[in-house]
mmCIF file with all atom_site columns, C-alpha atoms in Angstrom:
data_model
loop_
_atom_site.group_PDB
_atom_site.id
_atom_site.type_symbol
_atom_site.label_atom_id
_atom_site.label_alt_id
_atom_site.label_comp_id
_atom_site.label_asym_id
_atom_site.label_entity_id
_atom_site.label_seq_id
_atom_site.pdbx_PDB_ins_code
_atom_site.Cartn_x
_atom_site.Cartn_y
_atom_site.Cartn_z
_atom_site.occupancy
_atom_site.B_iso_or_equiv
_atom_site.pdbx_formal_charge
_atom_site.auth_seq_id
_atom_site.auth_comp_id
_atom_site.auth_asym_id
_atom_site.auth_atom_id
_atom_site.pdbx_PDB_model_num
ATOM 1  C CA . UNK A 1 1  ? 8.530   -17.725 -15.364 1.00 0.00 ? 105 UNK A CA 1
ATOM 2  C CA . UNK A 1 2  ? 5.923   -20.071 -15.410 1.00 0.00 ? 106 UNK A CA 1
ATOM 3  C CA . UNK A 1 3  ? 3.686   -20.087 -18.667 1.00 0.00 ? 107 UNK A CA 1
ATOM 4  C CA . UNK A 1 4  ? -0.292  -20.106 -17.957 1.00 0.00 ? 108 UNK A CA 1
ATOM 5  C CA . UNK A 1 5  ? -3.048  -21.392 -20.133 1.00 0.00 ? 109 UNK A CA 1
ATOM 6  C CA . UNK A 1 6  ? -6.153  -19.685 -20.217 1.00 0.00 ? 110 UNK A CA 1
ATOM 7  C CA . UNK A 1 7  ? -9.097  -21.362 -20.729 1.00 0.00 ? 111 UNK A CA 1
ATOM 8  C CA . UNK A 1 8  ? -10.791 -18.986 -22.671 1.00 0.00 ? 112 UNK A CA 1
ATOM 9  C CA . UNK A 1 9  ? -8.258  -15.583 -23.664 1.00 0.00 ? 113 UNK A CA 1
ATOM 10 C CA . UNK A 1 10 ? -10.935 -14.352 -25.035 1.00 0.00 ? 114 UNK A CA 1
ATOM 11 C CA . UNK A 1 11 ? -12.700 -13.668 -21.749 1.00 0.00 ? 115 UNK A CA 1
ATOM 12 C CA . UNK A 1 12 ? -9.335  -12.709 -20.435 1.00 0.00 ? 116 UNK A CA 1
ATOM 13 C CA . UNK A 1 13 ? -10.346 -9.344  -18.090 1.00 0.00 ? 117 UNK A CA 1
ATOM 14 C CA . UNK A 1 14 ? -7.706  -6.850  -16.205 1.00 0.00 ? 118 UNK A CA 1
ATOM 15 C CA . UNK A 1 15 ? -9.237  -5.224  -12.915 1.00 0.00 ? 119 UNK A CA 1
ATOM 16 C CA . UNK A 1 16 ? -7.648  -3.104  -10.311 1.00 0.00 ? 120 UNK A CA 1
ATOM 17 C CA . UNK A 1 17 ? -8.435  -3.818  -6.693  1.00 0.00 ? 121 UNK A CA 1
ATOM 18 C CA . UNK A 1 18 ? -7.188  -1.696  -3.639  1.00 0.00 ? 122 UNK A CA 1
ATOM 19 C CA . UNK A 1 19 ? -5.344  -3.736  -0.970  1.00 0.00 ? 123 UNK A CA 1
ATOM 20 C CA . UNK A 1 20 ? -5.836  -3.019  2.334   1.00 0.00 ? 124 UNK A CA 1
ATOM 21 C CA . UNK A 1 21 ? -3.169  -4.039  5.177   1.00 0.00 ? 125 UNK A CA 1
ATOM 22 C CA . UNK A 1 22 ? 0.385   -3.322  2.856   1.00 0.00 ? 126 UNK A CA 1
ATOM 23 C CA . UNK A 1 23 ? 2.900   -1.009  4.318   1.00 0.00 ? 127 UNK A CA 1
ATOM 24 C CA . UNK A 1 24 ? 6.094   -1.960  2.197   1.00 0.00 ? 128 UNK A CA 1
ATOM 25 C CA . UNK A 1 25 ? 7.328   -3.687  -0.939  1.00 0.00 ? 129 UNK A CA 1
ATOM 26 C CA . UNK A 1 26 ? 7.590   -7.009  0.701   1.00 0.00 ? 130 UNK A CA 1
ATOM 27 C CA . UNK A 1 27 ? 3.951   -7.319  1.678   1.00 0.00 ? 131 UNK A CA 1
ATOM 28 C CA . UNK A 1 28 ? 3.469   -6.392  -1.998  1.00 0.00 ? 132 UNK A CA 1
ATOM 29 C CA . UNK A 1 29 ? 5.292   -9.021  -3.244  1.00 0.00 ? 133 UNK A CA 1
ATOM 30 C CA . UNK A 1 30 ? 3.255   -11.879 -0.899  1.00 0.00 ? 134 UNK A CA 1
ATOM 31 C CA . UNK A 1 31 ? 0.048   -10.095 -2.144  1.00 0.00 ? 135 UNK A CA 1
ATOM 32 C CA . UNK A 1 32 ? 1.459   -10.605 -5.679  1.00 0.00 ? 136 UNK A CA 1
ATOM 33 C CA . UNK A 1 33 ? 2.364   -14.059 -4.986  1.00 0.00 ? 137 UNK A CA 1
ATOM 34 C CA . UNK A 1 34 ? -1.329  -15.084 -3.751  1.00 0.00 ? 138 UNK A CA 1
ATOM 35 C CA . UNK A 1 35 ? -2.565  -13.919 -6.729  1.00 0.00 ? 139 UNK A CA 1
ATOM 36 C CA . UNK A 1 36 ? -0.153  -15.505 -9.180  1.00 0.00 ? 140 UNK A CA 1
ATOM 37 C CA . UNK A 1 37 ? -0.720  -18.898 -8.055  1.00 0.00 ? 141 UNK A CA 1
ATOM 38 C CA . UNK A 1 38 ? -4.603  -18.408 -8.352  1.00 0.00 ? 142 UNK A CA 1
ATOM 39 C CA . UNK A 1 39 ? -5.602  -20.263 -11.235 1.00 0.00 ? 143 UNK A CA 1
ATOM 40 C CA . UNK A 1 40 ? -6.637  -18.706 -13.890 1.00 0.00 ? 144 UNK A CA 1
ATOM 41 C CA . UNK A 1 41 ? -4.888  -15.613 -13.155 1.00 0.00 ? 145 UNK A CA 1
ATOM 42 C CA . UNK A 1 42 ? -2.306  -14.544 -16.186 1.00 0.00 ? 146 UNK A CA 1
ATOM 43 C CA . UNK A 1 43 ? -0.324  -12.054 -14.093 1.00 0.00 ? 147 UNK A CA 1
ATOM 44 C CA . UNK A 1 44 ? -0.611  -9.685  -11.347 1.00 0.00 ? 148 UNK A CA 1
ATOM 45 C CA . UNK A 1 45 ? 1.052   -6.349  -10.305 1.00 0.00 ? 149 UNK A CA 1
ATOM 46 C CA . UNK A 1 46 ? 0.844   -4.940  -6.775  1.00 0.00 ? 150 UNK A CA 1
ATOM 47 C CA . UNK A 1 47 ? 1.970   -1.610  -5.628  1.00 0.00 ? 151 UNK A CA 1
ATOM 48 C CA . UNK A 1 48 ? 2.527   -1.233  -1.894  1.00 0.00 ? 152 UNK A CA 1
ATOM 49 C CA . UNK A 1 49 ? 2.438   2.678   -2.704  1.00 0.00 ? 153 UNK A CA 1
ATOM 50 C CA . UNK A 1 50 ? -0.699  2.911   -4.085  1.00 0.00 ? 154 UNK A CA 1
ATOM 51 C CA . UNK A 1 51 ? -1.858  -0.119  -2.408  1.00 0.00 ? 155 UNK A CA 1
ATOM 52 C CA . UNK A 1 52 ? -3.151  -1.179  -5.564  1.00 0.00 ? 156 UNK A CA 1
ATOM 53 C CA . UNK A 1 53 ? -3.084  -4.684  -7.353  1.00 0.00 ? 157 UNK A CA 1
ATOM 54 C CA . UNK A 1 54 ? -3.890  -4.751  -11.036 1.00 0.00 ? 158 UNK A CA 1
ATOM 55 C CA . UNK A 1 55 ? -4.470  -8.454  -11.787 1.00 0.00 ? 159 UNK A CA 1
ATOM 56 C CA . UNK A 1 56 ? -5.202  -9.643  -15.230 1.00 0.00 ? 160 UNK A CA 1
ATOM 57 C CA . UNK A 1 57 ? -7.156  -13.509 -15.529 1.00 0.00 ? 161 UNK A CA 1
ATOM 58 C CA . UNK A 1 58 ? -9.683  -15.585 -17.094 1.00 0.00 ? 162 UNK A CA 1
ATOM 59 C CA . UNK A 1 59 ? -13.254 -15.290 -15.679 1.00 0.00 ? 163 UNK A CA 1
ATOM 60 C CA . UNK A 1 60 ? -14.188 -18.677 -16.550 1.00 0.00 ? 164 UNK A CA 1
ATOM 61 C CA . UNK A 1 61 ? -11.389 -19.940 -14.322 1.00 0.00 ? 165 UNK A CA 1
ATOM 62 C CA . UNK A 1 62 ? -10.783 -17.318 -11.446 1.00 0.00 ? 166 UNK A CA 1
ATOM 63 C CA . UNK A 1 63 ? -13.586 -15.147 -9.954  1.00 0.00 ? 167 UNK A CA 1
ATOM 64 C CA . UNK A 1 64 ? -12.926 -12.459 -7.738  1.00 0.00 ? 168 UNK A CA 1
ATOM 65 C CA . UNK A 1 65 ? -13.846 -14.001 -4.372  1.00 0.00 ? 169 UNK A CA 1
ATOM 66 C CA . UNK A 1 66 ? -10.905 -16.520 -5.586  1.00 0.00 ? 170 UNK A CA 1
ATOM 67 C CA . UNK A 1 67 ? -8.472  -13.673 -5.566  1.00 0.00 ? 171 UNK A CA 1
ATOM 68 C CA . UNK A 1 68 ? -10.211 -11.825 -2.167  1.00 0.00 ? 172 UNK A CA 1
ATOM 69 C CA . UNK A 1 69 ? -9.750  -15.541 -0.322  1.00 0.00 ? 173 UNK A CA 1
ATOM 70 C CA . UNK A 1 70 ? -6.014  -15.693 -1.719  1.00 0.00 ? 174 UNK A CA 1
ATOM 71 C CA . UNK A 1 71 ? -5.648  -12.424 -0.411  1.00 0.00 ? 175 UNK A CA 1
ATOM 72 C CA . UNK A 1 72 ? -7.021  -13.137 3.224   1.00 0.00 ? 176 UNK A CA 1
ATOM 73 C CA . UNK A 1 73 ? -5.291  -16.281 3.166   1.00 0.00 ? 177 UNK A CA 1
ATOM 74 C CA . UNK A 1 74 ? -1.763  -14.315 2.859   1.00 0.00 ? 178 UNK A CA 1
ATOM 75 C CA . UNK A 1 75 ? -3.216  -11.408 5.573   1.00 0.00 ? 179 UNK A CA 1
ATOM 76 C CA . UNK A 1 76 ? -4.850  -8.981  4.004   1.00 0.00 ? 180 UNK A CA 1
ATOM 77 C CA . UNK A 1 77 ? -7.793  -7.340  2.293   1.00 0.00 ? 181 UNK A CA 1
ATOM 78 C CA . UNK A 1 78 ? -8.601  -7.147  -1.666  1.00 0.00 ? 182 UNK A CA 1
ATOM 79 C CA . UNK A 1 79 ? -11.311 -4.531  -2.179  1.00 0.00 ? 183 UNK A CA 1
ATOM 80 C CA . UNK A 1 80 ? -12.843 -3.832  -5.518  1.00 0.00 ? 184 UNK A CA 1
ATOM 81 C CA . UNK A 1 81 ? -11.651 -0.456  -6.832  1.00 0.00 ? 185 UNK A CA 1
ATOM 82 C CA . UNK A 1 82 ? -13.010 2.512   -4.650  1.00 0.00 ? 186 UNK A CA 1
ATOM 83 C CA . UNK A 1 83 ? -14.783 0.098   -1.998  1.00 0.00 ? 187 UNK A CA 1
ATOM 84 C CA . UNK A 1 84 ? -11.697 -0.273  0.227   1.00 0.00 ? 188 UNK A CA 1
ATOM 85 C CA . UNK A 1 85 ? -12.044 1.874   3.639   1.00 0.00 ? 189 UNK A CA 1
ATOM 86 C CA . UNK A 1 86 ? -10.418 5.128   3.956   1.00 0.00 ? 190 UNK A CA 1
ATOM 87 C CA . UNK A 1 87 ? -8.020  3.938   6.468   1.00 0.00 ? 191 UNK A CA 1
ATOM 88 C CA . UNK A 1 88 ? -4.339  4.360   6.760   1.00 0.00 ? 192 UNK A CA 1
ATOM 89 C CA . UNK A 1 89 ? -1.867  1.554   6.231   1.00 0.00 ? 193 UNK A CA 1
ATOM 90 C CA . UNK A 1 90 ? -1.540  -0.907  9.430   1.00 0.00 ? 194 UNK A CA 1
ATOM 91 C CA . UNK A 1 91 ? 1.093   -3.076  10.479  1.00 0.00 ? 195 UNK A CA 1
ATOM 92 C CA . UNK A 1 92 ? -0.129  -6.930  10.008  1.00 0.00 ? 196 UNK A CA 1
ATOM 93 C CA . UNK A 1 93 ? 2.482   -8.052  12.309  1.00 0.00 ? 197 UNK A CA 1
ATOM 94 C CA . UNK A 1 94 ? 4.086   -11.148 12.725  1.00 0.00 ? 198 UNK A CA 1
ATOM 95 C CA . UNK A 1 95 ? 6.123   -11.997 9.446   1.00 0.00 ? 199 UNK A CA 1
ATOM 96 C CA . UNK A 1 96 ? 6.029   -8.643  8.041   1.00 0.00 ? 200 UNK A CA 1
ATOM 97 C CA . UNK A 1 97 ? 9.285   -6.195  8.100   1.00 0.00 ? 201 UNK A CA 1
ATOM 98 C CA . UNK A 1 98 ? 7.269   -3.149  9.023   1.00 0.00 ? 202 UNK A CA 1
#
C-alpha cells in the first residue's frame, strides 16, 4: 500500500458521495481506484450496494470536481450526498461484467 502525504492533515475532510452508473463490485473497485490515485486523496471506500463512496483527502490538494472528473474519466457519476438522481443502476457497458 502506497503511503500518502498530506499537505495539510489538519484540513484532512471525509465526505460521502453517491455514485451513479455501479451495478457490481468490480465497477466499485475502478470507482475506488479513480479516486485513490487523485492526489491528495488519503483513502477511499466504495460500495457498489449502496452506491456510495466515502473518500477521505486533503482540501488544499484535492477538491471535489477533482474526484467528480476522476470519476467521469473511469465512466461514471460522483454526486454529492443526496444530489444523485433517483434512478436505478444502469449497465455502462463495454468493460464492465454486468
Amino acid at each position: 500500500m502506497e503511503t500518502v502525504r498530506l499537505k495539510n492533515p489538519d484540513s484532512v475532510v471525509r465526505e460521502t458521495f453517491a455514485v451513479e452508473g455501479m451495478t457490481c463490485g468490480s465497477c466499485a473497485g475502478t470507482v475506488q481506484r479513480a479516486l485513490s490515485a487523485v492526489d491528495g486523496v488519503s483513502s477511499a471506500t466504495v460500495e457498489a450496494g449502496s452506491a456510495s463512496a466515502t473518500v477521505t483527502y486533503d482540501p488544499t490538494v484535492a477538491r471535489p470536481a477533482d474526484l467528480k472528473e476522476a470519476v467521469a474519466q473511469a465512466g461514471y457519476t460522483l454526486h454529492d450526498q443526496g444530489e444523485a438522481p433517483a434512478k436505478a443502476p444502469r449497465s455502462k457497458g463495454g468493460g464492465c461484467c454486468c
